[in-house]
Short mmCIF file of C-alpha atoms and ligand atoms in Angstrom, two decimals:
data_model
loop_
_atom_site.label_atom_id
_atom_site.label_comp_id
_atom_site.label_asym_id
_atom_site.label_seq_id
_atom_site.Cartn_x
_atom_site.Cartn_y
_atom_site.Cartn_z
CA MET A 1 4.25 -14.37 13.42
CA ILE A 2 2.73 -11.93 10.92
CA GLY A 3 3.59 -12.38 7.26
CA ILE A 4 3.65 -9.13 5.29
CA PHE A 5 4.12 -8.90 1.55
CA ASP A 6 4.27 -6.33 -1.22
CA SER A 7 5.59 -6.13 -4.77
CA GLY A 8 8.64 -4.29 -3.45
CA ILE A 9 9.63 -1.94 -0.68
CA GLY A 10 6.26 -0.11 -0.55
CA GLY A 11 5.01 -2.55 2.08
CA LEU A 12 7.63 -1.11 4.42
CA THR A 13 5.11 1.69 4.99
CA VAL A 14 3.01 -0.98 6.72
CA VAL A 15 6.07 -2.18 8.66
CA ARG A 16 6.79 1.39 9.77
CA GLU A 17 3.26 1.83 11.11
CA LEU A 18 3.48 -1.51 12.86
CA LEU A 19 6.84 -0.68 14.46
CA LYS A 20 5.52 2.68 15.68
CA HIS A 21 2.99 0.84 17.82
CA GLN A 22 4.76 -2.49 18.45
CA PRO A 23 8.53 -2.07 18.04
CA GLU A 24 9.11 -5.71 19.04
CA ALA A 25 6.37 -7.32 16.94
CA ALA A 26 7.40 -10.58 15.28
CA PHE A 27 7.02 -10.53 11.52
CA ILE A 28 8.41 -11.71 8.24
CA TYR A 29 8.43 -9.27 5.32
CA LEU A 30 8.64 -10.22 1.67
CA GLY A 31 9.15 -7.65 -1.10
CA ASP A 32 8.91 -9.14 -4.57
CA THR A 33 11.43 -6.70 -6.05
CA ALA A 34 12.35 -9.08 -8.87
CA ARG A 35 8.84 -8.76 -10.31
CA THR A 36 7.80 -5.26 -9.22
CA PRO A 37 5.70 -3.40 -10.23
CA TYR A 38 2.52 -5.45 -9.93
CA GLY A 39 0.29 -2.50 -10.82
CA ASN A 40 0.67 -2.73 -14.58
CA LYS A 41 0.31 -6.52 -14.76
CA SER A 42 -2.86 -8.47 -15.51
CA PRO A 43 -5.05 -9.61 -12.59
CA GLU A 44 -4.18 -13.28 -13.40
CA THR A 45 -0.47 -12.56 -13.05
CA VAL A 46 -0.91 -10.60 -9.82
CA VAL A 47 -3.01 -13.43 -8.35
CA ARG A 48 -0.27 -15.94 -9.21
CA TYR A 49 2.43 -13.74 -7.67
CA ALA A 50 0.35 -13.08 -4.55
CA LEU A 51 -0.26 -16.82 -4.03
CA GLU A 52 3.48 -17.48 -4.35
CA ASP A 53 4.30 -14.64 -1.93
CA ALA A 54 1.83 -15.95 0.64
CA ALA A 55 3.08 -19.54 0.24
CA PHE A 56 6.63 -18.35 0.99
CA LEU A 57 5.47 -16.53 4.13
CA VAL A 58 3.43 -19.48 5.38
CA GLN A 59 6.32 -21.90 4.76
CA HIS A 60 8.47 -19.58 6.86
CA GLY A 61 6.09 -19.58 9.81
CA ALA A 62 3.53 -16.83 9.11
CA THR A 63 0.29 -17.42 10.99
CA SER A 64 -1.50 -14.40 9.54
CA ILE A 65 -1.01 -12.48 6.31
CA VAL A 66 -1.04 -8.74 5.68
CA ILE A 67 -1.39 -7.97 1.99
CA ALA A 68 0.67 -4.77 2.19
CA CYS A 69 -0.11 -4.01 -1.44
CA ASN A 70 -3.27 -2.39 -2.76
CA THR A 71 -2.87 -4.05 -6.15
CA ALA A 72 -2.75 -7.55 -4.68
CA SER A 73 -5.50 -6.62 -2.20
CA ALA A 74 -7.69 -5.44 -5.08
CA VAL A 75 -7.34 -8.50 -7.27
CA ALA A 76 -6.09 -11.39 -5.12
CA SER A 77 -7.77 -11.14 -1.68
CA ASP A 78 -10.50 -13.67 -2.52
CA GLU A 79 -8.04 -16.20 -3.95
CA LEU A 80 -5.75 -15.83 -0.91
CA ARG A 81 -8.68 -16.34 1.45
CA ARG A 82 -9.73 -19.42 -0.52
CA ALA A 83 -6.17 -20.78 -0.43
CA TYR A 84 -5.76 -20.14 3.33
CA PRO A 85 -9.24 -20.39 4.85
CA ASN A 86 -7.86 -20.79 8.38
CA LEU A 87 -5.46 -17.87 8.30
CA PRO A 88 -6.41 -14.30 9.19
CA ILE A 89 -5.81 -12.28 6.02
CA TYR A 90 -5.72 -8.49 6.18
CA GLU A 91 -6.09 -6.51 2.99
CA VAL A 92 -5.56 -2.76 2.82
CA ILE A 93 -8.51 -1.54 0.77
CA THR A 94 -11.48 -2.01 3.11
CA PRO A 95 -9.77 -0.26 6.08
CA ALA A 96 -8.64 2.70 3.95
CA ALA A 97 -12.09 3.08 2.39
CA GLN A 98 -13.68 3.02 5.86
CA ASP A 99 -11.23 5.62 7.16
CA ALA A 100 -11.97 7.86 4.17
CA LEU A 101 -15.72 7.60 4.73
CA ALA A 102 -15.25 8.55 8.38
CA VAL A 103 -13.67 11.92 7.55
CA THR A 104 -14.87 13.00 4.10
CA HIS A 105 -17.32 15.77 3.40
CA GLY A 106 -18.28 14.03 0.17
CA ARG A 107 -15.52 14.44 -2.40
CA ILE A 108 -13.17 11.46 -2.32
CA GLY A 109 -10.13 11.10 -4.56
CA ILE A 110 -8.42 7.73 -5.00
CA ILE A 111 -4.95 7.28 -6.44
CA GLY A 112 -3.36 3.92 -7.10
CA THR A 113 -1.77 1.70 -9.68
CA ARG A 114 -3.56 1.02 -12.95
CA ALA A 115 -4.58 -2.44 -11.74
CA THR A 116 -6.06 -1.05 -8.50
CA ILE A 117 -7.94 1.76 -10.23
CA ASN A 118 -9.19 -0.54 -13.03
CA SER A 119 -10.41 -3.10 -10.50
CA LYS A 120 -12.79 -0.48 -9.01
CA ALA A 121 -12.17 -2.20 -5.65
CA TYR A 122 -12.22 1.09 -3.72
CA GLU A 123 -15.30 2.40 -5.52
CA ASN A 124 -17.19 -0.85 -4.91
CA ILE A 125 -16.40 -0.82 -1.19
CA LEU A 126 -17.20 2.88 -0.81
CA LYS A 127 -20.49 2.55 -2.67
CA SER A 128 -21.58 -0.54 -0.75
CA SER A 129 -20.95 1.04 2.64
CA SER A 130 -24.04 2.10 4.55
CA SER A 131 -22.72 5.58 5.34
CA PHE A 132 -22.12 6.11 1.63
CA VAL A 133 -25.64 4.99 0.76
CA ILE A 134 -27.26 7.10 3.50
CA ARG A 135 -25.41 10.25 2.44
CA HIS A 136 -25.30 9.25 -1.22
CA SER A 137 -26.44 12.47 -2.83
CA LYS A 138 -23.46 14.28 -1.32
CA PHE A 139 -20.76 11.88 -2.51
CA GLU A 140 -18.49 12.10 -5.54
CA ILE A 141 -15.57 9.77 -6.26
CA TYR A 142 -12.64 10.71 -8.49
CA THR A 143 -9.95 8.20 -9.42
CA GLN A 144 -6.52 8.59 -10.93
CA ALA A 145 -3.94 5.94 -11.80
CA CYS A 146 -0.39 7.12 -11.07
CA PRO A 147 1.78 4.41 -12.68
CA LEU A 148 4.98 6.43 -12.42
CA PHE A 149 4.96 6.78 -8.64
CA VAL A 150 6.04 3.20 -7.83
CA PRO A 151 9.25 3.23 -9.93
CA LEU A 152 10.14 6.64 -8.48
CA VAL A 153 9.80 5.28 -4.95
CA GLU A 154 11.67 2.06 -5.75
CA GLU A 155 14.49 4.23 -7.12
CA GLY A 156 14.48 6.39 -3.99
CA TRP A 157 13.55 9.54 -5.94
CA LEU A 158 11.43 10.92 -3.13
CA LYS A 159 12.17 14.64 -3.32
CA ASP A 160 13.67 15.21 -6.77
CA SER A 161 12.36 17.99 -8.98
CA GLU A 162 11.27 15.43 -11.62
CA THR A 163 9.25 13.64 -8.96
CA LYS A 164 7.61 16.92 -7.93
CA ARG A 165 6.63 17.59 -11.53
CA ILE A 166 5.17 14.12 -11.98
CA VAL A 167 3.23 14.41 -8.71
CA ARG A 168 1.81 17.75 -9.83
CA TYR A 169 0.94 16.41 -13.28
CA CYS A 170 -0.78 13.27 -11.99
CA LEU A 171 -2.72 14.95 -9.18
CA ALA A 172 -3.85 18.05 -11.07
CA PRO A 173 -7.25 16.53 -12.05
CA LEU A 174 -7.99 15.66 -8.41
CA ARG A 175 -6.99 19.11 -7.23
CA GLN A 176 -9.22 20.65 -9.88
CA ALA A 177 -12.04 18.39 -8.71
CA HIS A 178 -11.66 19.87 -5.20
CA VAL A 179 -11.51 16.52 -3.44
CA ASP A 180 -11.54 16.94 0.33
CA THR A 181 -10.16 13.45 1.04
CA LEU A 182 -7.46 11.61 -0.87
CA ILE A 183 -6.87 7.87 -0.46
CA LEU A 184 -3.26 6.84 -1.07
CA GLY A 185 -4.35 3.57 -2.66
CA CYS A 186 -0.86 2.15 -3.02
CA THR A 187 1.47 1.35 -0.15
CA HIS A 188 4.38 2.95 -1.99
CA TYR A 189 2.71 6.36 -1.99
CA PRO A 190 3.17 7.33 1.69
CA LEU A 191 6.84 7.80 0.82
CA LEU A 192 5.67 10.63 -1.43
CA ALA A 193 3.11 11.91 1.10
CA PRO A 194 4.90 15.21 1.87
CA LEU A 195 4.92 16.13 -1.85
CA ILE A 196 1.34 14.95 -2.31
CA GLN A 197 0.04 16.86 0.73
CA ARG A 198 1.87 20.02 -0.30
CA PHE A 199 0.39 19.94 -3.79
CA MET A 200 -3.14 19.05 -2.70
CA GLY A 201 -3.19 21.58 0.12
CA LYS A 202 -3.51 21.30 3.88
CA ARG A 203 -7.29 21.06 3.92
CA VAL A 204 -7.23 17.74 2.01
CA LYS A 205 -7.28 14.75 4.34
CA VAL A 206 -4.80 12.18 3.14
CA ILE A 207 -5.67 8.56 3.98
CA ASP A 208 -2.73 6.19 4.17
CA SER A 209 -3.82 2.60 3.50
CA ALA A 210 -0.76 1.34 5.44
CA ARG A 211 -1.88 3.17 8.57
CA SER A 212 -5.47 1.99 8.11
CA VAL A 213 -4.56 -1.70 7.91
CA VAL A 214 -2.23 -1.55 10.92
CA THR A 215 -5.00 -0.01 13.03
CA ARG A 216 -7.19 -3.04 12.19
CA LEU A 217 -4.34 -5.47 12.84
CA LEU A 218 -3.69 -4.00 16.29
CA ALA A 219 -7.40 -3.99 17.11
CA ALA A 220 -7.57 -7.73 16.40
CA GLY A 221 -5.57 -8.57 19.55
CA PRO A 222 -2.08 -8.57 21.04
CA LEU A 223 0.76 -9.38 18.66
CA LYS A 224 3.56 -11.82 19.38
CA THR A 225 7.00 -10.35 19.88
CA GLY A 226 10.11 -11.88 18.36
CA GLU A 227 12.21 -12.03 15.22
CA GLN A 228 11.82 -9.50 12.41
CA LEU A 229 12.87 -10.93 9.09
CA TYR A 230 13.15 -9.11 5.78
CA TYR A 231 13.31 -10.86 2.41
CA LEU A 232 13.47 -9.52 -1.13
CA THR A 233 13.35 -11.50 -4.38
CA ASP A 234 16.04 -9.24 -5.82
CA LEU A 235 18.61 -7.18 -3.97
CA LEU A 236 19.13 -3.64 -5.20
CA ALA A 237 22.07 -1.66 -3.93
CA HIS A 238 19.99 1.13 -2.44
CA SER A 239 17.14 -0.90 -0.91
CA GLU A 240 18.72 -1.14 2.55
CA ASP A 241 19.43 2.55 2.43
CA ILE A 242 15.84 3.48 1.66
CA ALA A 243 14.62 1.04 4.30
CA ARG A 244 16.95 2.51 6.94
CA LYS A 245 15.83 6.04 6.20
CA TRP A 246 12.19 5.08 6.11
CA LEU A 247 12.15 2.83 9.19
CA GLY A 248 14.72 4.75 11.20
CA ARG A 249 16.71 1.59 11.89
CA SER A 250 19.02 -0.59 9.88
CA VAL A 251 17.54 -3.53 8.09
CA HIS A 252 19.21 -6.54 6.56
CA PHE A 253 17.49 -7.91 3.47
CA GLU A 254 17.97 -11.56 2.64
CA ARG A 255 17.60 -12.58 -0.99
CA VAL A 256 15.15 -15.37 -1.81
CA LYS A 257 14.33 -17.15 -5.04
CA PHE A 258 11.10 -18.95 -5.76
N1 LIG B 301 2.67 -1.13 -3.25
C1 LIG B 301 1.80 -1.74 -4.18
C2 LIG B 301 0.39 -1.27 -4.10
O1 LIG B 301 0.01 -0.92 -3.00
C3 LIG B 301 2.35 -2.21 -5.44
C4 LIG B 301 2.54 -1.28 -6.53
C5 LIG B 301 3.09 -1.97 -7.74
O2 LIG B 301 3.84 -2.92 -7.62
O3 LIG B 301 2.76 -1.54 -8.84
O4 LIG B 301 -0.35 -1.27 -5.04
#
């Protein structure tokens, strides 16, 4: 069974991609809604939370882990791999960076939480990739932290006029920089993808880190079918509503404490 975790409901973008391809896949999802957002916390705190999230999933039968959170992927992947050396651990950053490199004409924008942007995880992976080095003179990277996007998504403010204004405000520098590819470096952001794509324009290729990681997960071999379990560390009245709309099926969240 796959264990999937995020700081909140953003990781459901990974679940949605997974269900598109494997509607019966067995998984356990944990959203740490009691402590979201992770993106404005220190790396030490995010590492501690990520280790606790993974421990919960493993105790409940996970045999592989998907870090459905860019922030935790950026700062806690190494610690998780050290803690679970025998478990396949999928982080979202390497696959999204690879997908961006495959389509870009040289101007890559990256948006994410403060912690993800400050970690330079995407930049390091992009710059160390051979296709980046070979075509180096043509490449430019532009980054932008968008700390307001996660609370908007957690609140379900996906189409409100305030959300549109914040999207425009945060993405203006990347639009002015004429990026041709934009990495959604936070698993919450695909819920805002229609607004983001509209503001950036059709010619900008939007890379969804949730889609990128699921492609790698599916390529690794057949997945077991079975139970699909959803846990949150805090239950908010509208979470099931957002999940139903996003996944196109009803979801029951169980509350856990740890
Ligand atoms: N969805 C997460 C990410 O991909 C977490 C954002 C947050 O909690 O700040 O970064």
